[in-house]
XYZ file of C-alpha atoms in Angstrom:
623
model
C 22.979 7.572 -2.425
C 23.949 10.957 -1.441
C 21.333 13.084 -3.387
C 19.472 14.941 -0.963
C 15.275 14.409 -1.642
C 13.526 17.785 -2.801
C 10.819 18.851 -0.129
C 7.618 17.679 -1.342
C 4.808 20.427 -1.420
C 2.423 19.950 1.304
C -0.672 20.202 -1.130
C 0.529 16.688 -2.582
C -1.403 14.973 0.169
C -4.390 16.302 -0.906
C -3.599 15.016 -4.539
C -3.781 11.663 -2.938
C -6.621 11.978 -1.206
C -8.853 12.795 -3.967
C -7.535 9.923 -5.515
C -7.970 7.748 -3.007
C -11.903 9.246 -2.768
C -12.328 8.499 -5.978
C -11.232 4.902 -5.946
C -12.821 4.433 -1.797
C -15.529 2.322 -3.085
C -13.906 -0.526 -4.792
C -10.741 -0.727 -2.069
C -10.663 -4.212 -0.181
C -12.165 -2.096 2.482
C -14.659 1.003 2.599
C -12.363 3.689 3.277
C -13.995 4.626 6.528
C -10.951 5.982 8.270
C -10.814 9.608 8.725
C -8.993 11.637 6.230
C -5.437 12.794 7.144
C -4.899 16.801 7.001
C -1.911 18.699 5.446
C -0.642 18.698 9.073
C -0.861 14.804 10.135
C 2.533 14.519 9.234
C 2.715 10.594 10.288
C -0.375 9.904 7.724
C 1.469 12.182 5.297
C 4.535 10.302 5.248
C 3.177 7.091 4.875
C 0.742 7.645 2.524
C 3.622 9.054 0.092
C 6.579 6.753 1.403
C 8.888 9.036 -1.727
C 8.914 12.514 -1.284
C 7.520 14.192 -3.935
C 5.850 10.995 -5.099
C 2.215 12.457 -6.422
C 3.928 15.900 -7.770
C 1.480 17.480 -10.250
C 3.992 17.500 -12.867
C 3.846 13.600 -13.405
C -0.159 13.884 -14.423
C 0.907 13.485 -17.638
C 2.601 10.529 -17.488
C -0.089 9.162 -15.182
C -2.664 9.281 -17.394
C -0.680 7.482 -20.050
C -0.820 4.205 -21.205
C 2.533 3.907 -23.640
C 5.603 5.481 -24.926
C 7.806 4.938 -27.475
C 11.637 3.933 -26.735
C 14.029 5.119 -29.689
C 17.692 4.041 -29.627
C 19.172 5.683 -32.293
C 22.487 7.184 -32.648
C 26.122 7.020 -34.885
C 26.556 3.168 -34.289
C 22.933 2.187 -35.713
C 24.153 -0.274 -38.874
C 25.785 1.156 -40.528
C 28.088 2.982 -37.923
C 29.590 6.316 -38.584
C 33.026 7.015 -36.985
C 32.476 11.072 -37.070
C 30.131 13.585 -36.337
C 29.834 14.833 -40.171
C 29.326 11.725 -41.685
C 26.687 10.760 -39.961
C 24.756 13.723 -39.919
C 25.304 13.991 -43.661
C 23.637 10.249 -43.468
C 20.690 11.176 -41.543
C 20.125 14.525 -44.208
C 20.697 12.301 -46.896
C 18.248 10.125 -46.202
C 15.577 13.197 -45.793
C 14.649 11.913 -41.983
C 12.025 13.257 -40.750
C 10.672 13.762 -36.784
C 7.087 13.778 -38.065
C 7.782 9.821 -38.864
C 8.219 8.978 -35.286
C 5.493 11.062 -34.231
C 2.783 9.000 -36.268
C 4.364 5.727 -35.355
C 4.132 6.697 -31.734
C 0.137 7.364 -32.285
C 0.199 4.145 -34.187
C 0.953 2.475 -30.845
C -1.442 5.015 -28.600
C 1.779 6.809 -27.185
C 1.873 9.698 -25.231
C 5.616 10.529 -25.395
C 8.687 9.552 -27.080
C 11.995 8.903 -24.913
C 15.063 9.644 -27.387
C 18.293 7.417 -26.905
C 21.178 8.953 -28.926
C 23.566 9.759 -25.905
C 24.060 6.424 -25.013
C 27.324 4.374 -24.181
C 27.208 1.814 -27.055
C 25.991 4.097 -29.796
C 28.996 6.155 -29.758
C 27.722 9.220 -26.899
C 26.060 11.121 -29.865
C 24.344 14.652 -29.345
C 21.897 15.139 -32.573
C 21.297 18.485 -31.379
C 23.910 22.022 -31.543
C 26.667 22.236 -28.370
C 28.637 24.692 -27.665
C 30.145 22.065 -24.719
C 33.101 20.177 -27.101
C 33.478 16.090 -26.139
C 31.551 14.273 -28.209
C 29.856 14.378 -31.718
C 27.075 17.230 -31.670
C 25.465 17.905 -35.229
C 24.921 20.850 -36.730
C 21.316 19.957 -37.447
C 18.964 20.705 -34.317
C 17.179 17.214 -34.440
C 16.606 17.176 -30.832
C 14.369 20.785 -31.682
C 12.445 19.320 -34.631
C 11.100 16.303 -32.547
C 10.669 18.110 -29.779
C 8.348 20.721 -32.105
C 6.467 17.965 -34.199
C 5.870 16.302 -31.012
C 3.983 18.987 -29.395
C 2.390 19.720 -32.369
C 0.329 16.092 -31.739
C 0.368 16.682 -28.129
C 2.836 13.968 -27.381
C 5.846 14.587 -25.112
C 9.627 14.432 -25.529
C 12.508 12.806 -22.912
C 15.530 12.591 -23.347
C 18.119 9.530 -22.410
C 21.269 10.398 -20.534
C 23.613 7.911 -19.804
C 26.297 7.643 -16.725
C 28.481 5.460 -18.280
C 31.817 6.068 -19.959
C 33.118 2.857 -20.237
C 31.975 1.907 -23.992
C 33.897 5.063 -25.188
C 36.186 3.004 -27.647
C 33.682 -0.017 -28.041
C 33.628 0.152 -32.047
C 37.669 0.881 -32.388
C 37.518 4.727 -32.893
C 37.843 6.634 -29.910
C 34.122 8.636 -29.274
C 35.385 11.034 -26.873
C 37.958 14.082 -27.312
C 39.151 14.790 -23.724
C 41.376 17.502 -25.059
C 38.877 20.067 -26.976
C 37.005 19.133 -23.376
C 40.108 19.783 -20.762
C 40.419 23.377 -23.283
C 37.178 24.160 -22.817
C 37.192 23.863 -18.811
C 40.508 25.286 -18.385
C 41.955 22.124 -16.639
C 42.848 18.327 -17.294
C 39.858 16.004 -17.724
C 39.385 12.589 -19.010
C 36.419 12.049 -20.298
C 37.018 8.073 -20.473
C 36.906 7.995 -16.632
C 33.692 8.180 -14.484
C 34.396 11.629 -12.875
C 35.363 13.077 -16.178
C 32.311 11.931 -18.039
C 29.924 12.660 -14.993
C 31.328 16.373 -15.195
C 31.150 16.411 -19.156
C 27.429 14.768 -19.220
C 26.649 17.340 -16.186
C 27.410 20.063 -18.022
C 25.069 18.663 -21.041
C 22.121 18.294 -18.929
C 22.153 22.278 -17.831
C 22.723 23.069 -21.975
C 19.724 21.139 -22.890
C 17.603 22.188 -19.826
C 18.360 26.039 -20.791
C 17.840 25.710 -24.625
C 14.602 23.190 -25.003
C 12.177 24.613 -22.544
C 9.370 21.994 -23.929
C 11.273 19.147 -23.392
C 9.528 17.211 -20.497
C 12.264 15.344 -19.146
C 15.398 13.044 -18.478
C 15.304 9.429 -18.419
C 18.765 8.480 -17.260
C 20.182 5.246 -17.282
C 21.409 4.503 -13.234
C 23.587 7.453 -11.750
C 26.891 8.966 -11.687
C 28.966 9.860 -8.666
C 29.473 13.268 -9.919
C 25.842 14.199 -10.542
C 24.940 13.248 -6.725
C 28.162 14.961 -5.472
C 27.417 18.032 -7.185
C 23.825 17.754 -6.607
C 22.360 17.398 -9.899
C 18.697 16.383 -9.894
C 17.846 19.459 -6.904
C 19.253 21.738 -9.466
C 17.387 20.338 -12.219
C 13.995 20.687 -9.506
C 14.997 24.066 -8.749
C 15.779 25.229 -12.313
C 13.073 23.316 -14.319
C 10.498 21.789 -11.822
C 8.189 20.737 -14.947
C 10.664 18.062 -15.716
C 10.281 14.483 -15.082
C 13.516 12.764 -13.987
C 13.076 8.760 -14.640
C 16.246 6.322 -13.340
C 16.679 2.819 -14.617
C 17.080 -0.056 -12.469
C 16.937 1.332 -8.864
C 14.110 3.302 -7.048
C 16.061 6.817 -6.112
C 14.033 8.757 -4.298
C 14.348 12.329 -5.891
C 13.076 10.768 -9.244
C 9.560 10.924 -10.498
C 9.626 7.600 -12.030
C 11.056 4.417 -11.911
C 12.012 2.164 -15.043
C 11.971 -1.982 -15.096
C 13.611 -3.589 -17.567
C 11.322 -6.310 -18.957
C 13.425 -9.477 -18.810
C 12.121 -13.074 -20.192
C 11.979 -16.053 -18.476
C 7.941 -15.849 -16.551
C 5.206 -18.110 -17.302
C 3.284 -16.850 -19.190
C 5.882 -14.854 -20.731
C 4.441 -11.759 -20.855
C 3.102 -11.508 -16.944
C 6.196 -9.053 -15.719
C 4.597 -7.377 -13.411
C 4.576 -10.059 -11.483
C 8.083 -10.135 -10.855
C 8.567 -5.811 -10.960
C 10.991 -4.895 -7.730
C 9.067 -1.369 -7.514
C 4.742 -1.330 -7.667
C 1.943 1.267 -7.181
C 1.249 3.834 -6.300
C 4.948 4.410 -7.315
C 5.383 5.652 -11.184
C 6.276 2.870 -12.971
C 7.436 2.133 -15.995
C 8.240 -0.821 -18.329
C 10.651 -0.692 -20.902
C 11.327 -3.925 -23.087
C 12.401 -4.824 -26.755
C 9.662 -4.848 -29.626
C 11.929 -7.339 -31.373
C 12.341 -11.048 -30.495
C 16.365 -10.579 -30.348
C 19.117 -8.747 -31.246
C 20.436 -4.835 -29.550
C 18.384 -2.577 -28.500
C 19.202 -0.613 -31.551
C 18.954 -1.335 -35.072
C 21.707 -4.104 -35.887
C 21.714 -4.145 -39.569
C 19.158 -7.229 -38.953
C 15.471 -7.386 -39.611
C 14.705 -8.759 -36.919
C 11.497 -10.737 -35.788
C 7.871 -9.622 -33.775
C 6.406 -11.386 -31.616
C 2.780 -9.994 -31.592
C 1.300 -12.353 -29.336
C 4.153 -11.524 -26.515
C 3.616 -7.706 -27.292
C -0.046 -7.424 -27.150
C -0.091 -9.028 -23.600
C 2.500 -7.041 -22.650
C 1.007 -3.945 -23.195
C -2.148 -5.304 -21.727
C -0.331 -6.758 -18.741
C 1.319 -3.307 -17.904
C -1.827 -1.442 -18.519
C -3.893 -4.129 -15.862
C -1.057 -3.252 -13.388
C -0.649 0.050 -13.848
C 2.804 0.419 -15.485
C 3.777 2.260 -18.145
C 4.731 0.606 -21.317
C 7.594 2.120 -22.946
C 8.262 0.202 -26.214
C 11.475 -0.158 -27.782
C 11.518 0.151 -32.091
C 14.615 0.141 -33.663
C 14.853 3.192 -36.113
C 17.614 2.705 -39.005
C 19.557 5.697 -40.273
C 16.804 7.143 -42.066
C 14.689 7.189 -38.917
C 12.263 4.150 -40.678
C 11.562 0.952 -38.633
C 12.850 -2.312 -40.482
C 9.921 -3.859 -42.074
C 8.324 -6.253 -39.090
C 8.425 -3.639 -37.004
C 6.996 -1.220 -39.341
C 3.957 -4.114 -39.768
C 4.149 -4.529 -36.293
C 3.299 -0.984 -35.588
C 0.378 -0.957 -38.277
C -1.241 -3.728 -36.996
C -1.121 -2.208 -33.249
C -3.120 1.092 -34.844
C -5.921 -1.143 -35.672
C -5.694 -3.321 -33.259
C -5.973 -1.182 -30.140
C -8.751 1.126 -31.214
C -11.880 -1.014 -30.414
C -10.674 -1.691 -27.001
C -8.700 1.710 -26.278
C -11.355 2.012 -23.157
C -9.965 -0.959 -21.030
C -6.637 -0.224 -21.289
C -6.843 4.042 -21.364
C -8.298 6.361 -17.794
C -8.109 2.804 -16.092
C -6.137 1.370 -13.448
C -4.894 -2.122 -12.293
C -7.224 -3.866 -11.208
C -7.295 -6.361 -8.017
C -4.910 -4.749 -5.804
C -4.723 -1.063 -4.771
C -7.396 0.054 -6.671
C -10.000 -2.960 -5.936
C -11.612 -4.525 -9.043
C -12.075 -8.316 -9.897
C -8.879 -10.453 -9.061
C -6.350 -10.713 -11.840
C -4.108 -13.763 -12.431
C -4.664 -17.487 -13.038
C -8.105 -18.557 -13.296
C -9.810 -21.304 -14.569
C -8.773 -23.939 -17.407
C -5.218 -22.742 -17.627
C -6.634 -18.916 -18.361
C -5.163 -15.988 -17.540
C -5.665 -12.032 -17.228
C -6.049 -8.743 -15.852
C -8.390 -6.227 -14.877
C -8.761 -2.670 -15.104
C -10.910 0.092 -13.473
C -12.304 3.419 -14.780
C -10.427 6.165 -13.062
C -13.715 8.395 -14.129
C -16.240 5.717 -13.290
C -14.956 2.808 -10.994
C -18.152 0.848 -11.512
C -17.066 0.230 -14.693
C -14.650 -2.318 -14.741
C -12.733 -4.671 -17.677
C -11.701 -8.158 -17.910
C -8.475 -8.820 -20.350
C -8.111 -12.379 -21.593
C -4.848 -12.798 -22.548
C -4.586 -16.665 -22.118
C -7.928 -17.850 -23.059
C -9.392 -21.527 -21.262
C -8.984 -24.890 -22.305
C -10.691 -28.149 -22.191
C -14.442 -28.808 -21.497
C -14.480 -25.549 -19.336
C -13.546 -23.350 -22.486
C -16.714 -21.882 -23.209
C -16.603 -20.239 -19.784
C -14.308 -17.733 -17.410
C -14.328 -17.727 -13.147
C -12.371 -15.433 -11.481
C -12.797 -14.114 -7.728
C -14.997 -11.062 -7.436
C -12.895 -9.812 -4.162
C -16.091 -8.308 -2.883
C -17.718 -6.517 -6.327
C -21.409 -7.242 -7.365
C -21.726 -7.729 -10.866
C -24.756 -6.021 -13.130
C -23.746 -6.744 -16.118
C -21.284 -8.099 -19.168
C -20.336 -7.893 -22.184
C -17.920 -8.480 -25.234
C -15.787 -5.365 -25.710
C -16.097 -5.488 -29.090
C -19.149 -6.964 -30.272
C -21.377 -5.877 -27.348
C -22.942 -8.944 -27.013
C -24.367 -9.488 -23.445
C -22.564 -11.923 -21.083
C -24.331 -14.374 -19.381
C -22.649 -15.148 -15.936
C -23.800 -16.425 -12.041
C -22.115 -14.873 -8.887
C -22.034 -16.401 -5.511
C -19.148 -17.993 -3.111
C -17.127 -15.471 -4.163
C -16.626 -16.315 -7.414
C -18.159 -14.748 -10.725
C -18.511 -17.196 -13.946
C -18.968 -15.967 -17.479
C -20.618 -18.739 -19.539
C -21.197 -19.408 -22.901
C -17.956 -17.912 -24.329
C -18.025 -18.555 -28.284
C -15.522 -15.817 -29.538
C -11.691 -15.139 -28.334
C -9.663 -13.130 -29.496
C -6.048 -14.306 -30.405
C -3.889 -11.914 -28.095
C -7.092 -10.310 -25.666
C -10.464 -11.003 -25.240
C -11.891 -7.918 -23.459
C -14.993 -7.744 -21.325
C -16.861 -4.771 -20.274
C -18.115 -4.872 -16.220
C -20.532 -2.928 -14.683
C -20.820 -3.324 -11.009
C -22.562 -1.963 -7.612
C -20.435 1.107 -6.684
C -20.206 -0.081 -2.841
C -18.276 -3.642 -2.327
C -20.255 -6.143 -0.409
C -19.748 -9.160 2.186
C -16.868 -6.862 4.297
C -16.959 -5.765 7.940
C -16.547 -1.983 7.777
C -12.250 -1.094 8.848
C -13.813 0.673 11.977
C -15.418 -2.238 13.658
C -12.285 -4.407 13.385
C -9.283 -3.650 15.723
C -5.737 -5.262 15.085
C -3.018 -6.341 17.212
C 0.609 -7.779 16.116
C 3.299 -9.999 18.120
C 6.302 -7.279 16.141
C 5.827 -4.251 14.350
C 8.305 -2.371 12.730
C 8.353 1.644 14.100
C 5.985 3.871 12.042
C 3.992 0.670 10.361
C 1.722 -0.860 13.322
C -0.802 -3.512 13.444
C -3.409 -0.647 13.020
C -2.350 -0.472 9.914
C -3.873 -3.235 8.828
C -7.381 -2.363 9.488
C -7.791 1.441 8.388
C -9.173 1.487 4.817
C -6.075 2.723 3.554
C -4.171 0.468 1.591
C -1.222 3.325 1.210
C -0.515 2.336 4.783
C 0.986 -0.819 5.939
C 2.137 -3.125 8.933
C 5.281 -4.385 8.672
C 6.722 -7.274 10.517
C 9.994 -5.558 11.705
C 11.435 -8.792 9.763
C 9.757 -11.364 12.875
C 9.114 -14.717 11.622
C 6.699 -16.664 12.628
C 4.900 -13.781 13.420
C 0.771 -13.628 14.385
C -1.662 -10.635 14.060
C -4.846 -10.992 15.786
C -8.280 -9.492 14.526
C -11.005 -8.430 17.121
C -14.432 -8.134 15.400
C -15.863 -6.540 18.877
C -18.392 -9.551 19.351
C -18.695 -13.006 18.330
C -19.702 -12.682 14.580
C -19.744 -15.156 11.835
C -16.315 -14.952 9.800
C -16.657 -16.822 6.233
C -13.304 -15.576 5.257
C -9.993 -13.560 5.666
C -8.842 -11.278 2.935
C -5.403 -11.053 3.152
C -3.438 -7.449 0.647
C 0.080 -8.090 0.954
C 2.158 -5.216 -0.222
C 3.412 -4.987 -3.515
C 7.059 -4.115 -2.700
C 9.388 -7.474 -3.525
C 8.913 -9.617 -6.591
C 5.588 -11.894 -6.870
C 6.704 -15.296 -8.864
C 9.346 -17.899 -8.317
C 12.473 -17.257 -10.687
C 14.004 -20.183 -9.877
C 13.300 -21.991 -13.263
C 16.140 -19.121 -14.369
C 18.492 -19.006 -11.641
C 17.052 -16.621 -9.798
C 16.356 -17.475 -5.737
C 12.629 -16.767 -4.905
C 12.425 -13.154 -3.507
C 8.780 -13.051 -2.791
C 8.269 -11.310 0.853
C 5.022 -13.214 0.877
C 3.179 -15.357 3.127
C 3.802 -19.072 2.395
C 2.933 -21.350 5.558
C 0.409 -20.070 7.617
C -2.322 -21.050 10.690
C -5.567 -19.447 11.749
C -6.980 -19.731 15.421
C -10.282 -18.420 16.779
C -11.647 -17.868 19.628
C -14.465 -16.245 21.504
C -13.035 -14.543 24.814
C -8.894 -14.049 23.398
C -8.181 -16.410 26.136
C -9.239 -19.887 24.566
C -7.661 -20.787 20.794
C -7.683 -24.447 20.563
C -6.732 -26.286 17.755
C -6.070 -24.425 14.399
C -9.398 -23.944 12.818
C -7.456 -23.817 9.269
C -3.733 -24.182 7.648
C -2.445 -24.229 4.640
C -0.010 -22.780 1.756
C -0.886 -19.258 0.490
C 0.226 -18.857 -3.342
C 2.944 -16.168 -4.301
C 1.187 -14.492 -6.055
C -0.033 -10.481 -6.838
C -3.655 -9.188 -5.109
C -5.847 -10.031 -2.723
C -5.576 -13.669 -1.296
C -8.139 -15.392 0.543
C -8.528 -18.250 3.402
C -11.771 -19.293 3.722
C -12.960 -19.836 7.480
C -16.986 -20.421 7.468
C -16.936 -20.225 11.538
C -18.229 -17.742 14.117
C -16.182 -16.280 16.512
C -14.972 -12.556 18.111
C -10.983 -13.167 17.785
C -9.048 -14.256 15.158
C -5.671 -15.159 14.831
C -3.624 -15.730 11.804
C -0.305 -17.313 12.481
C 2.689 -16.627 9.444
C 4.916 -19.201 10.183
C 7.485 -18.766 6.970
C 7.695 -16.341 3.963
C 8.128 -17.855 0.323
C 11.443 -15.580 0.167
C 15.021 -17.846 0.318
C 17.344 -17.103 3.386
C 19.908 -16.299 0.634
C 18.377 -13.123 -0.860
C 18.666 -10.862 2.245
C 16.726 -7.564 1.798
C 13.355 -10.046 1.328
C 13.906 -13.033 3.696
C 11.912 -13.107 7.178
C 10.311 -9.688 6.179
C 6.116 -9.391 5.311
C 4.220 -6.149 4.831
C 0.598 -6.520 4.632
C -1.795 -3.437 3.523
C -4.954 -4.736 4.918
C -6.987 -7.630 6.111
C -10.696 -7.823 6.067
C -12.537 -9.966 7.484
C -16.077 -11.280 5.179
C -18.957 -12.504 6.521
C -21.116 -13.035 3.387
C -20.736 -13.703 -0.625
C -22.257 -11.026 -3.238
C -25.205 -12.787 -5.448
C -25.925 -12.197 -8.490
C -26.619 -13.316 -12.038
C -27.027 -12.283 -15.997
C -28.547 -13.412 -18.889
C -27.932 -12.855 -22.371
C-alpha cells in the first residue's frame, strides 16, 4: 500500500516497557534482559514491529472488553428509496440514541461502531452535509449518539466504506453524481472507485471537523484515492485522538485491526485460533449476534445462539481481542425480539464474573498464565490474567469434561505455582494437586452451561525455568534483524525467524552440563493456529510439526536423537519433555504444519522464546 506510516513518538517504547514490567513475572521467562532505552533503536523496532503500535490514544480501547456493531441504514426492512422518507421513518417511530446506549451496557460495551454509510444499505449519512451525493438527513443522529454516548462514558466510531459498487443494488440509483460533479466544479462519477474514494474523502474531513468527540473511523478495507491523497496522515495530523480501525488486512498506519469471525472451527466458537493478526497488535473481533441472515436487520427475526455467543465473548476476552458484536437494529432503532432477550440475558449474565473477563489479559501466551486450549475429557478453555495483579489469574470453562474424569479439570501450569482456587461465583474453595507440570482441580460438582469460571491465585515469580541470561542460542538461518538471540532474552516481543530455512536447528547452551526435564517451545502468534481443511481451507499454520532433539555434553558429540515426535498446531506454549542431563541441546524442525500451496506461511517459523526447565512446581489445595 502506498500510505506512508506516521512517525511513532519515541515515548511509546516506554509505554511498552511498563507493560512488559508489569506482566515480567508470569512471561515464559523472567524478563532478565536489560531494558531497551528510547535510543536502542534495533530493540525499539522490534519490540513495536507497527509504528505507532502502543500510541496512548488506543488506551481506551485497550482496556475494553466489547463493543457494539450497529448496521443500520435506508435498506434495513423495510427499505426507503429517499432521503426524506426514511428520515420521516426513523422520527416517526420516536428513535432514540439513549436505546443503544443501554443495550451496549447491557452487553458491558465500551463503544458503539455505527454502520449507516455502508455499500448495501444504500451509502446513507444520518447526520447534516453540506457535501451533496448521497442521502444526508436533516436530523443530526450521528450528534445525538455521539452526546448520549458520552454521557455513559461509552465511545462512538464511525463505519466508512470504500466501496461503490452496490450503488444500484436495490433498483434505485443511491448516488447523484451530478449535484456531486456541481459541487466540485468538474465531472465525477460517483459509481466508480476514484469518484467515490474522492466523494467519501471529502466526508471523512466534514465529520472529523464537525464531531470533535467522535473517537474514530472503522473503515471497511481501503480505497486507492484515500492512500493516493494521503488520507489517514491527514486524519493523524488533524485529529490524532482518533482511532483508525481497517477490516480484513493489517495496514500499518491503523490503530487496530478487525477479523471477521467466520464459522467452521471446532469448537465453534475458538476463533482466535485461526485470527491472521495476534497480540500485542489491537485486535478486534467482529461477528454476527444472529445465527443467519445480513448483517442488518432483514425483515426476519432471526435466531441466538447463546451458547456460541457466550464463548465467544469469553474466547476473545482469554486472547485478548476485542469483541465487537453485531445487533441488528430495525427502523425504530429496537432489536427484533431474540436479540432484545439475548441482550437481557447477557446483563445478568456477565455481572458475577465481570472480573475474569475485564483489566485481564490472554492468558498462556504473551502474557504467561496457565495454558489455554484442550484439556482433559474433551474440555476446553481459556485463561486470563489481572493486568493490576498478575498473581491473580482465571480459568474459563467453556466446554466442560466428560466421562468418569468429569468431576475434575488438568491443564498445564507453564511454570505458575498455584495457592489457591475457587468457583467464581459461589466462592467455594477448589481442591486441586500440582506436580509434573500439570495442575488438577478435583471434585467439580457445579458447571455452568456456557462458562464455568475459576478464580487463581498464584506465586508472583514462575518456577522450574533457567533464568534467559544463563542460556545462549545459536541458529543454522536467521532472517536479518530476528537472530537466534532472540530466542533466549525474556522478551517475547522479540523473535527469531527462520529466514524461511526448512529443516532448520537452533541449539541451546546451558553453560554446563545441567539436568534438562523439558523444552518450552513460544511460537509466534503471526499465521493461523488450526487446520481449516475440514472447510476448504489449506492449513496455514507456520508452526512446528516434525521435529528432533539431540544433546550433548561438549557440542561435538550428538548421537542418536534423545526425542522426536509431532508438535500440535496449536496457540501457547508447547512442551517436549526431555528428563536428561546435558550442556547442549539441539532441537531439529524438520517440516512446518503449513501446505506448500499457501505461500506467505510455508517453510517459514518464528519462535518468541525457548526455555529450557529443569524442575516441576508442587503444590496442592484443599477445600
Amino acid at each position: 500500500m502506498s500510505s506512508r506510516p506516521a512517525p511513532r513518538p519515541r515515548h511509546l517504547w516506554a509505554l511498552w516497557a511498563a507493560l512488559l514490567a508489569l506482566f515480567s513475572p508470569l512471561l515464559l521467562i523472567p524478563a532478565s534482559a536489560p531494558a531497551a532505552t528510547a535510543t536502542d533503536t534495533t530493540a525499539t523496532a522490534q519490540a513495536d514491529p507497527v509504528p505507532g503500535m502502543f500510541n496512548p490514544r488506543q488506551t481506551w480501547l485497550r482496556n475494553s472488553t466489547a463493543g457494539l456493531f450497529l448496521h443500520w441504514g435506508m435498506y434495513t426492512q423495510p427499505e426507503h428509496y429517499d432521503c426524506d422518507s426514511w428520515q420521516k421513518a426513523v422520527n416517526d417511530s420516536g428513535w432514540n440514541p439513549d436505546y443503544w446506549v443501554k443495550e451496549t451496557q447491557k452487553i458491558h460495551g465500551s463503544y458503539i461502531v455505527l454502520a449507516t454509510f455502508h455499500s448495501r444499505l444504500g451509502y446513507a449519512r444520518p447526520w447534516p452535509s453540506t457535501i451533496p451525493g448521497s442521502c444526508s438527513t436533516k436530523r443530526d443522529i450521528l450528534g445525538e449518539l455521539i452526546k448520549a454516548a458520552k454521557a455513559k462514558g461509552i465511545k462512538v466510531i464511525l463505519y466508512m466504506t470504500d466501496d461503490p459498487q452496490w450503488h444500484d443494488v436495490m433498483g434505485p440509483e443511491s448516488f447523484d453524481s451530478a449535484a456531486y460533479s456541481a459541487y466540485k466544479g468538474k465531472d465525477v462519477d460517483l459509481t466508480t472507485r476514484p469518484g467515490f474514494g474522492e466523494f467519501s474523502y471529502d466526508n471523512f474531513f466534514e465529520v472529523m471537523r464537525n464531531y470533535p468527540d467522535l473517537k474514530g473511523f472503522w473503515i471497511d478495507n481501503d480505497n486507492e484515492y484515500w492512500e493516493q491523497h494521503h488520507l489517514y496522515e491527514q486524519i493523524r495530523e488533524q485529529r490524532p485522538d482518533m482511532l483508525l480501525s481497517n477490516n480484513n488486512e493489517d495496514t500499518p498506519i491503523m490503530d487496530t485491526v478487525s477479523n471477521e469471525q467466520k464459522t467452521g472451527m471446532t469448537p465453534d466458537y475458538d476463533m482466535p485460533a485461526a485470527y491472521w493478526t495476534s497480540m500485542p497488535r489491537l485486535t478486534e473481533s467482529c461477528y454476527k449476534v444472529p445465527s443467519s441472515g445480513a448483517w442488518w436487520y432483514d425483515g426476519q427475526d432471526r435466531p441466538v445462539d447463546t451458547a456460541l455467543n457466550i464463548r465467544r465473548y469469553v474466547a476473545n476476552a482469554g486472547t485478548s481481542y476485542k469483541s465487537l458484536m453485531d445487533l441488528q437494529a430495525q427502523v425504530d432503532g429496537t432489536f427484533p425480539p431474540q436479540q432484545q432477550a439475548f441482550t437481557d440475558y447477557m446483563s445478568k449474565y456477565l455481572d458475577p464474573i465481570w472480573e475474569s473477563l475485564h483489566g485481564v489479559e490472554g492468558g498462556g501466551y504473551l502474557y504467561g498464565g496457565l495454558r489455554p486450549g484442550a484439556w482433559n475429557d474433551g474440555a476446553y478453555g481459556y485463561t486470563t490474567v489481572a493486568k493490576e495483579d498478575p498473581t491473580r489469574q482465571y480459568i474459563h470453562v467453556t466446554t466442560r469434561p466428560t466421562g468418569t474424569e468429569s468431576g475434575s479439570l488438568s491443564l498445564r501450569d507453564n511454570g505458575t505455582k498455584v495457592k489457591r482456587i475457587s468457583d467464581l461465583r459461589t466462592g467455594r474453595r477448589i481442591a486441586f494437586d500440582q506436580h509434573d507440570g500439570t495442575v488438577t482441580l478435583k471434585d467439580i460438582t457445579t458447571w455452568d452451561p456456557y462458562d464455568t469460571v475459576f478464580k487463581v491465585e498464584t506465586e508472583r515469580h514462575r518456577q522450574g525455568l533457567y533464568p534467559s541470561n544463563t542460556v545462549r542460542a545459536t541458529a543454522t538461518s536467521a532472517k536479518d534483524g530476528h537472530p537466534a538471540t532472540n530466542l533466549t532474552d525474556g522478551d517475547l516481543t522479540r523473535y527469531w525467524d527462520s529466514n524461511a530455512q526448512v529443516p532448520v536447528s537452533l541449539t541451546l547452551d546451558l553453560g554446563g552440563v545441567k539436568k534438562a526435564r523439558y523444552l518450552a517451545v513460544n511460537q509466534s502468534e503471526w499465521s493461523p493456529t488450526y487446520n481449516r481443511e475440514s472447510f476448504g481451507r489449506k492449513e496455514d499454520s507456520a508452526r512446528i510439526k516434525d521435529y528432533k532433539v539431540f544433546v550433548s555434553d561438549d557440542g561435538e558429540h550428538w548421537g542418536d536423537p534423545v526425542k522426536t515426535g509431532v508438535m500440535e498446531s496449536a496457540r501457547s506454549t508447547r512442551y517436549i519433555g526431555l528428563d536428561t542431563t546435558a550442556r547442549y541441546i539441539r532441537l531439529e524442525v524438520d517440516s512446518t504444519w503449513s501446505a506448500a500451496t499457501v505461500v506467505p506461511f510455508y517453510h517459514q517459523l518464528r519462535i518468541d522464546e525457548i526455555a529450557v526447565g529443569h524442575s516441576y512446581p508442587v503444590s496442592h489445595g484443599r477445600e
